[in-house]
Amino acid sequence: MRALCWHGKGDVRVDTVPDPTIQHPRDAVIKITACAICGSDLHLLDGYQPPMETGDILGHENMGEVIELGSEVTNLKIGDRVVVPFTISCGQCWFCLKGLYSCCDRTNPNAEMAAKAMGQSPAGLFGFSHMLGGYSGGQAEYLRVPMADIGPIKVPTSVPDEQALFLSDIFPTGYMAAVNAQIEAGDTVAIWGCGPVGQFAIRSALLLGAGRVIAIDEVPERLAMAEAGGAETIDFSKTDVYDELMKRTNKRGPDSASMRSAARRPVMGRLTQCSTRSRRQRSWPRTAFTSFARPSCAAARPAPFRSPAFMSAWATRFRSVRP
Amino acid sequence: MGDKIPLGAAMNKGLTIKTGQTHVQAYTKPLMKRIEAGDIDPSFVVTHPASLEDAPAMYKKFRDKEDGVIKVVLRPGR
């Protein structure tokens, strides 16, 4: 099959490689009908997410048609159209049973490597380095889907690929940001970063009842898309974000704030000045972390911040990924 | 850590800070229902449909924010 393969920093190529096969009774193989390039794939392109090996297939936003099934996958049948979560989760461990699927502790065979570099290991991910499992991605003609009885969901015939595809990652990711922001009806929500995930965070915040969304970026077409989605915008290259947010919120600041990985400048100090209730942060400004740093726990509230285990995990990661 | 995350300022504002890699499997079915109900059409984000063979060039365009790229979708099956 043809597949998009990593060959080194800044070097990805479409190669002919062996087709994937069923390796476990819970596997499926799908024929990819649509897949997307994610902003986090750029971390791989730019060499920020080691270890990668020559020939690794990228891509974790995938959907397609089931062409082969392992014996234990009974909820799907050959020919089903499915969209596949980027997180590979077992559905049976303590984390999965709590709904914390991205913390699944059974799907990353290289969990020790991840724990050493990042404090804790998340679930295995498609096409995202050997530290996160070394699973082949789906920017290819075919994809092996492990845990296929848990991850993929069927796509109704009324929903075209372009609408279903983003359930694999960026729609749920933006939506979870809005959920984490604990939005109450009529709230004002500030969102830093209007890349693809930010765009879904904007629309999700409005779906969840936000009264106003103020979206912050500097790229004109991204600000325009944010406005089309119902947000007010601030261009941080032209306007002081803190002053403008305070001006627009009667000097109180937004009710909640969300920072997308698109943000590459230190904003935490300003965030604490602006936000009064809650905030979600998915990853860190690249000026502080050169890696795609992942927080080690799903919901970090004040108590975990004080625990020795948490502090130790953070300190470990901080040392390891700091420039 | 303390010099990067201003915990004192956060405490004085009573902030809750939440983080997390997405628990995708928890959201796929309810969000599929929102799509089916017409509450949102996620295809709005697609700016650059492309073929798999175009992927290397699209990676670089996306990274460099050239040509107005916001989201690239590849269609290997076509």
PDB file of N, CA and C in Angstrom, chain A residues 205-288:
ATOM      1  N   ALA A 205     -17.965  25.572  22.890  1.00  0.00           N
ATOM      2  CA  ALA A 205     -18.322  26.467  23.993  1.00  0.00           C
ATOM      3  C   ALA A 205     -19.716  27.046  23.764  1.00  0.00           C
ATOM      4  N   LEU A 206     -20.006  27.402  22.525  1.00  0.00           N
ATOM      5  CA  LEU A 206     -21.335  27.951  22.221  1.00  0.00           C
ATOM      6  C   LEU A 206     -22.407  26.867  22.334  1.00  0.00           C
ATOM      7  N   LEU A 207     -22.079  25.636  21.880  1.00  0.00           N
ATOM      8  CA  LEU A 207     -23.035  24.522  22.036  1.00  0.00           C
ATOM      9  C   LEU A 207     -23.357  24.293  23.511  1.00  0.00           C
ATOM     10  N   LEU A 208     -22.364  24.539  24.375  1.00  0.00           N
ATOM     11  CA  LEU A 208     -22.552  24.286  25.807  1.00  0.00           C
ATOM     12  C   LEU A 208     -23.129  25.501  26.546  1.00  0.00           C
ATOM     13  N   GLY A 209     -23.498  26.519  25.802  1.00  0.00           N
ATOM     14  CA  GLY A 209     -24.251  27.606  26.428  1.00  0.00           C
ATOM     15  C   GLY A 209     -23.496  28.891  26.693  1.00  0.00           C
ATOM     16  N   ALA A 210     -22.250  28.994  26.241  1.00  0.00           N
ATOM     17  CA  ALA A 210     -21.514  30.242  26.447  1.00  0.00           C
ATOM     18  C   ALA A 210     -22.279  31.403  25.811  1.00  0.00           C
ATOM     19  N   GLY A 211     -22.256  32.540  26.472  1.00  0.00           N
ATOM     20  CA  GLY A 211     -22.902  33.721  25.916  1.00  0.00           C
ATOM     21  C   GLY A 211     -21.991  34.412  24.921  1.00  0.00           C
ATOM     22  N   ARG A 212     -20.705  34.449  25.254  1.00  0.00           N
ATOM     23  CA  ARG A 212     -19.727  35.082  24.363  1.00  0.00           C
ATOM     24  C   ARG A 212     -18.467  34.236  24.339  1.00  0.00           C
ATOM     25  N   VAL A 213     -17.869  34.132  23.163  1.00  0.00           N
ATOM     26  CA  VAL A 213     -16.539  33.531  23.049  1.00  0.00           C
ATOM     27  C   VAL A 213     -15.610  34.583  22.460  1.00  0.00           C
ATOM     28  N   ILE A 214     -14.496  34.830  23.135  1.00  0.00           N
ATOM     29  CA  ILE A 214     -13.490  35.758  22.617  1.00  0.00           C
ATOM     30  C   ILE A 214     -12.283  34.928  22.202  1.00  0.00           C
ATOM     31  N   ALA A 215     -12.003  34.901  20.907  1.00  0.00           N
ATOM     32  CA  ALA A 215     -10.951  34.037  20.361  1.00  0.00           C
ATOM     33  C   ALA A 215      -9.727  34.874  20.007  1.00  0.00           C
ATOM     34  N   ILE A 216      -8.553  34.333  20.324  1.00  0.00           N
ATOM     35  CA  ILE A 216      -7.313  35.097  20.229  1.00  0.00           C
ATOM     36  C   ILE A 216      -6.327  34.393  19.296  1.00  0.00           C
ATOM     37  N   ASP A 217      -5.848  35.098  18.297  1.00  0.00           N
ATOM     38  CA  ASP A 217      -4.876  34.550  17.349  1.00  0.00           C
ATOM     39  C   ASP A 217      -4.304  35.740  16.587  1.00  0.00           C
ATOM     40  N   GLU A 218      -3.440  35.447  15.614  1.00  0.00           N
ATOM     41  CA  GLU A 218      -2.907  36.534  14.792  1.00  0.00           C
ATOM     42  C   GLU A 218      -3.026  36.252  13.296  1.00  0.00           C
ATOM     43  N   VAL A 219      -3.476  35.022  12.950  1.00  0.00           N
ATOM     44  CA  VAL A 219      -3.550  34.641  11.538  1.00  0.00           C
ATOM     45  C   VAL A 219      -4.920  35.063  10.995  1.00  0.00           C
ATOM     46  N   PRO A 220      -4.939  35.939   9.982  1.00  0.00           N
ATOM     47  CA  PRO A 220      -6.222  36.530   9.534  1.00  0.00           C
ATOM     48  C   PRO A 220      -7.293  35.504   9.188  1.00  0.00           C
ATOM     49  N   GLU A 221      -6.918  34.442   8.415  1.00  0.00           N
ATOM     50  CA  GLU A 221      -7.966  33.504   7.993  1.00  0.00           C
ATOM     51  C   GLU A 221      -8.498  32.688   9.175  1.00  0.00           C
ATOM     52  N   ARG A 222      -7.663  32.479  10.183  1.00  0.00           N
ATOM     53  CA  ARG A 222      -8.119  31.742  11.368  1.00  0.00           C
ATOM     54  C   ARG A 222      -9.048  32.616  12.216  1.00  0.00           C
ATOM     55  N   LEU A 223      -8.733  33.904  12.301  1.00  0.00           N
ATOM     56  CA  LEU A 223      -9.623  34.831  13.012  1.00  0.00           C
ATOM     57  C   LEU A 223     -10.957  34.938  12.267  1.00  0.00           C
ATOM     58  N   ALA A 224     -10.889  34.943  10.935  1.00  0.00           N
ATOM     59  CA  ALA A 224     -12.125  35.036  10.146  1.00  0.00           C
ATOM     60  C   ALA A 224     -12.994  33.803  10.362  1.00  0.00           C
ATOM     61  N   MET A 225     -12.364  32.609  10.412  1.00  0.00           N
ATOM     62  CA  MET A 225     -13.132  31.382  10.640  1.00  0.00           C
ATOM     63  C   MET A 225     -13.738  31.381  12.043  1.00  0.00           C
ATOM     64  N   ALA A 226     -13.008  31.926  13.006  1.00  0.00           N
ATOM     65  CA  ALA A 226     -13.527  32.033  14.376  1.00  0.00           C
ATOM     66  C   ALA A 226     -14.762  32.927  14.417  1.00  0.00           C
ATOM     67  N   GLU A 227     -14.693  34.024  13.701  1.00  0.00           N
ATOM     68  CA  GLU A 227     -15.841  34.938  13.657  1.00  0.00           C
ATOM     69  C   GLU A 227     -17.031  34.280  12.971  1.00  0.00           C
ATOM     70  N   ALA A 228     -16.755  33.525  11.907  1.00  0.00           N
ATOM     71  CA  ALA A 228     -17.838  32.815  11.222  1.00  0.00           C
ATOM     72  C   ALA A 228     -18.507  31.806  12.149  1.00  0.00           C
ATOM     73  N   GLY A 229     -17.743  31.328  13.122  1.00  0.00           N
ATOM     74  CA  GLY A 229     -18.289  30.370  14.078  1.00  0.00           C
ATOM     75  C   GLY A 229     -18.961  31.015  15.277  1.00  0.00           C
ATOM     76  N   GLY A 230     -19.019  32.336  15.291  1.00  0.00           N
ATOM     77  CA  GLY A 230     -19.757  33.015  16.355  1.00  0.00           C
ATOM     78  C   GLY A 230     -18.904  33.670  17.419  1.00  0.00           C
ATOM     79  N   ALA A 231     -17.578  33.714  17.214  1.00  0.00           N
ATOM     80  CA  ALA A 231     -16.708  34.307  18.229  1.00  0.00           C
ATOM     81  C   ALA A 231     -16.428  35.781  17.919  1.00  0.00           C
ATOM     82  N   GLU A 232     -16.153  36.533  18.986  1.00  0.00           N
ATOM     83  CA  GLU A 232     -15.470  37.814  18.816  1.00  0.00           C
ATOM     84  C   GLU A 232     -13.985  37.472  18.743  1.00  0.00           C
ATOM     85  N   THR A 233     -13.174  38.365  18.214  1.00  0.00           N
ATOM     86  CA  THR A 233     -11.758  38.018  18.103  1.00  0.00           C
ATOM     87  C   THR A 233     -10.848  39.139  18.604  1.00  0.00           C
ATOM     88  N   ILE A 234      -9.646  38.737  18.982  1.00  0.00           N
ATOM     89  CA  ILE A 234      -8.569  39.684  19.296  1.00  0.00           C
ATOM     90  C   ILE A 234      -7.330  39.231  18.528  1.00  0.00           C
ATOM     91  N   ASP A 235      -6.741  40.126  17.757  1.00  0.00           N
ATOM     92  CA  ASP A 235      -5.494  39.853  17.057  1.00  0.00           C
ATOM     93  C   ASP A 235      -4.353  40.265  17.983  1.00  0.00           C
ATOM     94  N   PHE A 236      -3.658  39.265  18.536  1.00  0.00           N
ATOM     95  CA  PHE A 236      -2.651  39.589  19.561  1.00  0.00           C
ATOM     96  C   PHE A 236      -1.416  40.278  18.994  1.00  0.00           C
ATOM     97  N   SER A 237      -1.291  40.263  17.662  1.00  0.00           N
ATOM     98  CA  SER A 237      -0.149  40.975  17.081  1.00  0.00           C
ATOM     99  C   SER A 237      -0.421  42.477  16.998  1.00  0.00           C
ATOM    100  N   LYS A 238      -1.683  42.839  17.178  1.00  0.00           N
ATOM    101  CA  LYS A 238      -2.042  44.254  17.062  1.00  0.00           C
ATOM    102  C   LYS A 238      -2.572  44.840  18.360  1.00  0.00           C
ATOM    103  N   THR A 239      -3.032  43.967  19.268  1.00  0.00           N
ATOM    104  CA  THR A 239      -3.743  44.444  20.447  1.00  0.00           C
ATOM    105  C   THR A 239      -3.188  43.779  21.695  1.00  0.00           C
ATOM    106  N   ASP A 240      -3.085  44.517  22.797  1.00  0.00           N
ATOM    107  CA  ASP A 240      -2.687  43.912  24.068  1.00  0.00           C
ATOM    108  C   ASP A 240      -3.859  43.073  24.582  1.00  0.00           C
ATOM    109  N   VAL A 241      -3.644  41.772  24.675  1.00  0.00           N
ATOM    110  CA  VAL A 241      -4.748  40.846  24.948  1.00  0.00           C
ATOM    111  C   VAL A 241      -5.337  41.090  26.337  1.00  0.00           C
ATOM    112  N   TYR A 242      -4.484  41.260  27.325  1.00  0.00           N
ATOM    113  CA  TYR A 242      -4.987  41.454  28.691  1.00  0.00           C
ATOM    114  C   TYR A 242      -5.854  42.713  28.785  1.00  0.00           C
ATOM    115  N   ASP A 243      -5.319  43.813  28.286  1.00  0.00           N
ATOM    116  CA  ASP A 243      -6.082  45.069  28.358  1.00  0.00           C
ATOM    117  C   ASP A 243      -7.413  44.950  27.621  1.00  0.00           C
ATOM    118  N   GLU A 244      -7.359  44.315  26.449  1.00  0.00           N
ATOM    119  CA  GLU A 244      -8.567  44.217  25.632  1.00  0.00           C
ATOM    120  C   GLU A 244      -9.612  43.309  26.286  1.00  0.00           C
ATOM    121  N   LEU A 245      -9.153  42.202  26.876  1.00  0.00           N
ATOM    122  CA  LEU A 245     -10.099  41.310  27.559  1.00  0.00           C
ATOM    123  C   LEU A 245     -10.755  42.025  28.741  1.00  0.00           C
ATOM    124  N   MET A 246      -9.965  42.767  29.484  1.00  0.00           N
ATOM    125  CA  MET A 246     -10.531  43.475  30.639  1.00  0.00           C
ATOM    126  C   MET A 246     -11.519  44.550  30.176  1.00  0.00           C
ATOM    127  N   LYS A 247     -11.168  45.211  29.063  1.00  0.00           N
ATOM    128  CA  LYS A 247     -12.053  46.246  28.537  1.00  0.00           C
ATOM    129  C   LYS A 247     -13.396  45.651  28.116  1.00  0.00           C
ATOM    130  N   ARG A 248     -13.335  44.476  27.494  1.00  0.00           N
ATOM    131  CA  ARG A 248     -14.564  43.885  26.955  1.00  0.00           C
ATOM    132  C   ARG A 248     -15.394  43.172  28.025  1.00  0.00           C
ATOM    133  N   THR A 249     -14.856  43.011  29.213  1.00  0.00           N
ATOM    134  CA  THR A 249     -15.588  42.281  30.246  1.00  0.00           C
ATOM    135  C   THR A 249     -15.806  43.144  31.493  1.00  0.00           C
ATOM    136  N   ASN A 250     -15.891  44.441  31.267  1.00  0.00           N
ATOM    137  CA  ASN A 250     -16.159  45.366  32.371  1.00  0.00           C
ATOM    138  C   ASN A 250     -15.141  45.197  33.506  1.00  0.00           C
ATOM    139  N   LYS A 251     -13.890  44.998  33.149  1.00  0.00           N
ATOM    140  CA  LYS A 251     -12.742  44.887  34.049  1.00  0.00           C
ATOM    141  C   LYS A 251     -12.764  43.633  34.929  1.00  0.00           C
ATOM    142  N   ARG A 252     -13.662  42.691  34.616  1.00  0.00           N
ATOM    143  CA  ARG A 252     -13.751  41.489  35.451  1.00  0.00           C
ATOM    144  C   ARG A 252     -12.937  40.323  34.889  1.00  0.00           C
ATOM    145  N   GLY A 253     -12.726  40.328  33.593  1.00  0.00           N
ATOM    146  CA  GLY A 253     -12.049  39.195  32.960  1.00  0.00           C
ATOM    147  C   GLY A 253     -13.056  38.140  32.537  1.00  0.00           C
ATOM    148  N   PRO A 254     -12.669  37.253  31.602  1.00  0.00           N
ATOM    149  CA  PRO A 254     -13.582  36.192  31.174  1.00  0.00           C
ATOM    150  C   PRO A 254     -13.862  35.201  32.307  1.00  0.00           C
ATOM    151  N   ASP A 255     -14.978  34.487  32.176  1.00  0.00           N
ATOM    152  CA  ASP A 255     -15.341  33.498  33.204  1.00  0.00           C
ATOM    153  C   ASP A 255     -14.462  32.261  33.126  1.00  0.00           C
ATOM    154  N   SER A 256     -14.072  31.894  31.920  1.00  0.00           N
ATOM    155  CA  SER A 256     -13.170  30.760  31.778  1.00  0.00           C
ATOM    156  C   SER A 256     -12.312  30.974  30.546  1.00  0.00           C
ATOM    157  N   ALA A 257     -11.232  30.226  30.502  1.00  0.00           N
ATOM    158  CA  ALA A 257     -10.273  30.421  29.421  1.00  0.00           C
ATOM    159  C   ALA A 257      -9.714  29.081  28.995  1.00  0.00           C
ATOM    160  N   SER A 258      -9.403  28.954  27.731  1.00  0.00           N
ATOM    161  CA  SER A 258      -8.883  27.703  27.208  1.00  0.00           C
ATOM    162  C   SER A 258      -7.689  28.012  26.326  1.00  0.00           C
ATOM    163  N   MET A 259      -6.617  27.256  26.501  1.00  0.00           N
ATOM    164  CA  MET A 259      -5.446  27.495  25.688  1.00  0.00           C
ATOM    165  C   MET A 259      -5.180  26.303  24.799  1.00  0.00           C
ATOM    166  N   ARG A 260      -5.098  26.523  23.517  1.00  0.00           N
ATOM    167  CA  ARG A 260      -4.837  25.472  22.541  1.00  0.00           C
ATOM    168  C   ARG A 260      -3.337  25.373  22.308  1.00  0.00           C
ATOM    169  N   SER A 261      -2.937  24.264  21.747  1.00  0.00           N
ATOM    170  CA  SER A 261      -1.505  24.058  21.541  1.00  0.00           C
ATOM    171  C   SER A 261      -0.928  24.999  20.501  1.00  0.00           C
ATOM    172  N   ALA A 262      -1.790  25.721  19.800  1.00  0.00           N
ATOM    173  CA  ALA A 262      -1.286  26.671  18.811  1.00  0.00           C
ATOM    174  C   ALA A 262      -0.499  27.792  19.476  1.00  0.00           C
ATOM    175  N   ALA A 263      -0.778  28.050  20.762  1.00  0.00           N
ATOM    176  CA  ALA A 263      -0.132  29.169  21.432  1.00  0.00           C
ATOM    177  C   ALA A 263       1.360  28.894  21.592  1.00  0.00           C
ATOM    178  N   ARG A 264       2.190  29.782  21.128  1.00  0.00           N
ATOM    179  CA  ARG A 264       3.629  29.568  21.219  1.00  0.00           C
ATOM    180  C   ARG A 264       4.298  30.661  22.036  1.00  0.00           C
ATOM    181  N   ARG A 265       3.529  31.453  22.750  1.00  0.00           N
ATOM    182  CA  ARG A 265       4.128  32.486  23.579  1.00  0.00           C
ATOM    183  C   ARG A 265       3.679  32.276  25.019  1.00  0.00           C
ATOM    184  N   PRO A 266       4.522  32.665  25.985  1.00  0.00           N
ATOM    185  CA  PRO A 266       4.128  32.466  27.378  1.00  0.00           C
ATOM    186  C   PRO A 266       2.939  33.355  27.727  1.00  0.00           C
ATOM    187  N   VAL A 267       1.858  32.734  28.140  1.00  0.00           N
ATOM    188  CA  VAL A 267       0.675  33.524  28.469  1.00  0.00           C
ATOM    189  C   VAL A 267       0.149  33.216  29.864  1.00  0.00           C
ATOM    190  N   MET A 268       0.800  32.294  30.597  1.00  0.00           N
ATOM    191  CA  MET A 268       0.216  31.865  31.866  1.00  0.00           C
ATOM    192  C   MET A 268       0.033  33.017  32.846  1.00  0.00           C
ATOM    193  N   GLY A 269       0.991  33.907  32.931  1.00  0.00           N
ATOM    194  CA  GLY A 269       0.873  35.018  33.866  1.00  0.00           C
ATOM    195  C   GLY A 269      -0.355  35.851  33.574  1.00  0.00           C
ATOM    196  N   ARG A 270      -0.570  36.109  32.298  1.00  0.00           N
ATOM    197  CA  ARG A 270      -1.730  36.896  31.907  1.00  0.00           C
ATOM    198  C   ARG A 270      -3.019  36.115  32.169  1.00  0.00           C
ATOM    199  N   LEU A 271      -2.963  34.808  31.924  1.00  0.00           N
ATOM    200  CA  LEU A 271      -4.162  33.997  32.139  1.00  0.00           C
ATOM    201  C   LEU A 271      -4.657  34.127  33.572  1.00  0.00           C
ATOM    202  N   THR A 272      -3.737  34.061  34.522  1.00  0.00           N
ATOM    203  CA  THR A 272      -4.182  34.108  35.903  1.00  0.00           C
ATOM    204  C   THR A 272      -4.740  35.476  36.244  1.00  0.00           C
ATOM    205  N   GLN A 273      -4.320  36.477  35.507  1.00  0.00           N
ATOM    206  CA  GLN A 273      -4.888  37.791  35.758  1.00  0.00           C
ATOM    207  C   GLN A 273      -6.287  37.911  35.180  1.00  0.00           C
ATOM    208  N   CYS A 274      -6.524  37.157  34.114  1.00  0.00           N
ATOM    209  CA  CYS A 274      -7.785  37.314  33.392  1.00  0.00           C
ATOM    210  C   CYS A 274      -8.914  36.447  33.933  1.00  0.00           C
ATOM    211  N   SER A 275      -8.598  35.191  34.250  1.00  0.00           N
ATOM    212  CA  SER A 275      -9.664  34.223  34.433  1.00  0.00           C
ATOM    213  C   SER A 275     -10.124  34.172  35.877  1.00  0.00           C
ATOM    214  N   THR A 276     -11.403  34.038  36.067  1.00  0.00           N
ATOM    215  CA  THR A 276     -11.911  34.047  37.428  1.00  0.00           C
ATOM    216  C   THR A 276     -12.475  32.720  37.890  1.00  0.00           C
ATOM    217  N   ARG A 277     -12.757  31.799  36.995  1.00  0.00           N
ATOM    218  CA  ARG A 277     -13.369  30.566  37.469  1.00  0.00           C
ATOM    219  C   ARG A 277     -12.594  29.309  37.081  1.00  0.00           C
ATOM    220  N   SER A 278     -12.349  29.143  35.859  1.00  0.00           N
ATOM    221  CA  SER A 278     -11.732  27.891  35.468  1.00  0.00           C
ATOM    222  C   SER A 278     -10.983  28.081  34.177  1.00  0.00           C
ATOM    223  N   ARG A 279     -10.200  27.097  33.897  1.00  0.00           N
ATOM    224  CA  ARG A 279      -9.422  27.193  32.667  1.00  0.00           C
ATOM    225  C   ARG A 279      -8.932  25.810  32.307  1.00  0.00           C
ATOM    226  N   ARG A 280      -8.783  25.601  31.053  1.00  0.00           N
ATOM    227  CA  ARG A 280      -8.218  24.330  30.622  1.00  0.00           C
ATOM    228  C   ARG A 280      -6.982  24.633  29.800  1.00  0.00           C
ATOM    229  N   GLN A 281      -5.970  23.837  30.042  1.00  0.00           N
ATOM    230  CA  GLN A 281      -4.765  23.990  29.241  1.00  0.00           C
ATOM    231  C   GLN A 281      -4.363  22.643  28.689  1.00  0.00           C
ATOM    232  N   ARG A 282      -4.275  22.550  27.395  1.00  0.00           N
ATOM    233  CA  ARG A 282      -3.999  21.252  26.781  1.00  0.00           C
ATOM    234  C   ARG A 282      -2.507  21.022  26.628  1.00  0.00           C
ATOM    235  N   SER A 283      -1.815  21.990  26.205  1.00  0.00           N
ATOM    236  CA  SER A 283      -0.372  21.825  26.155  1.00  0.00           C
ATOM    237  C   SER A 283       0.285  23.191  26.260  1.00  0.00           C
ATOM    238  N   TRP A 284       1.586  23.171  26.321  1.00  0.00           N
ATOM    239  CA  TRP A 284       2.283  24.369  26.749  1.00  0.00           C
ATOM    240  C   TRP A 284       2.842  25.167  25.607  1.00  0.00           C
ATOM    241  N   PRO A 285       3.048  26.469  25.834  1.00  0.00           N
ATOM    242  CA  PRO A 285       3.683  27.268  24.794  1.00  0.00           C
ATOM    243  C   PRO A 285       5.029  26.657  24.430  1.00  0.00           C
ATOM    244  N   ARG A 286       5.326  26.639  23.155  1.00  0.00           N
ATOM    245  CA  ARG A 286       6.536  25.985  22.727  1.00  0.00           C
ATOM    246  C   ARG A 286       7.785  26.728  23.228  1.00  0.00           C
ATOM    247  N   THR A 287       7.638  27.939  23.603  1.00  0.00           N
ATOM    248  CA  THR A 287       8.779  28.660  24.150  1.00  0.00           C
ATOM    249  C   THR A 287       9.227  28.044  25.469  1.00  0.00           C
ATOM    250  N   ALA A 288       8.304  27.393  26.163  1.00  0.00           N
ATOM    251  CA  ALA A 288       8.662  26.779  27.434  1.00  0.00           C
ATOM    252  C   ALA A 288       8.960  25.287  27.287  1.00  0.00           C
TER     253      ALA A 288
END
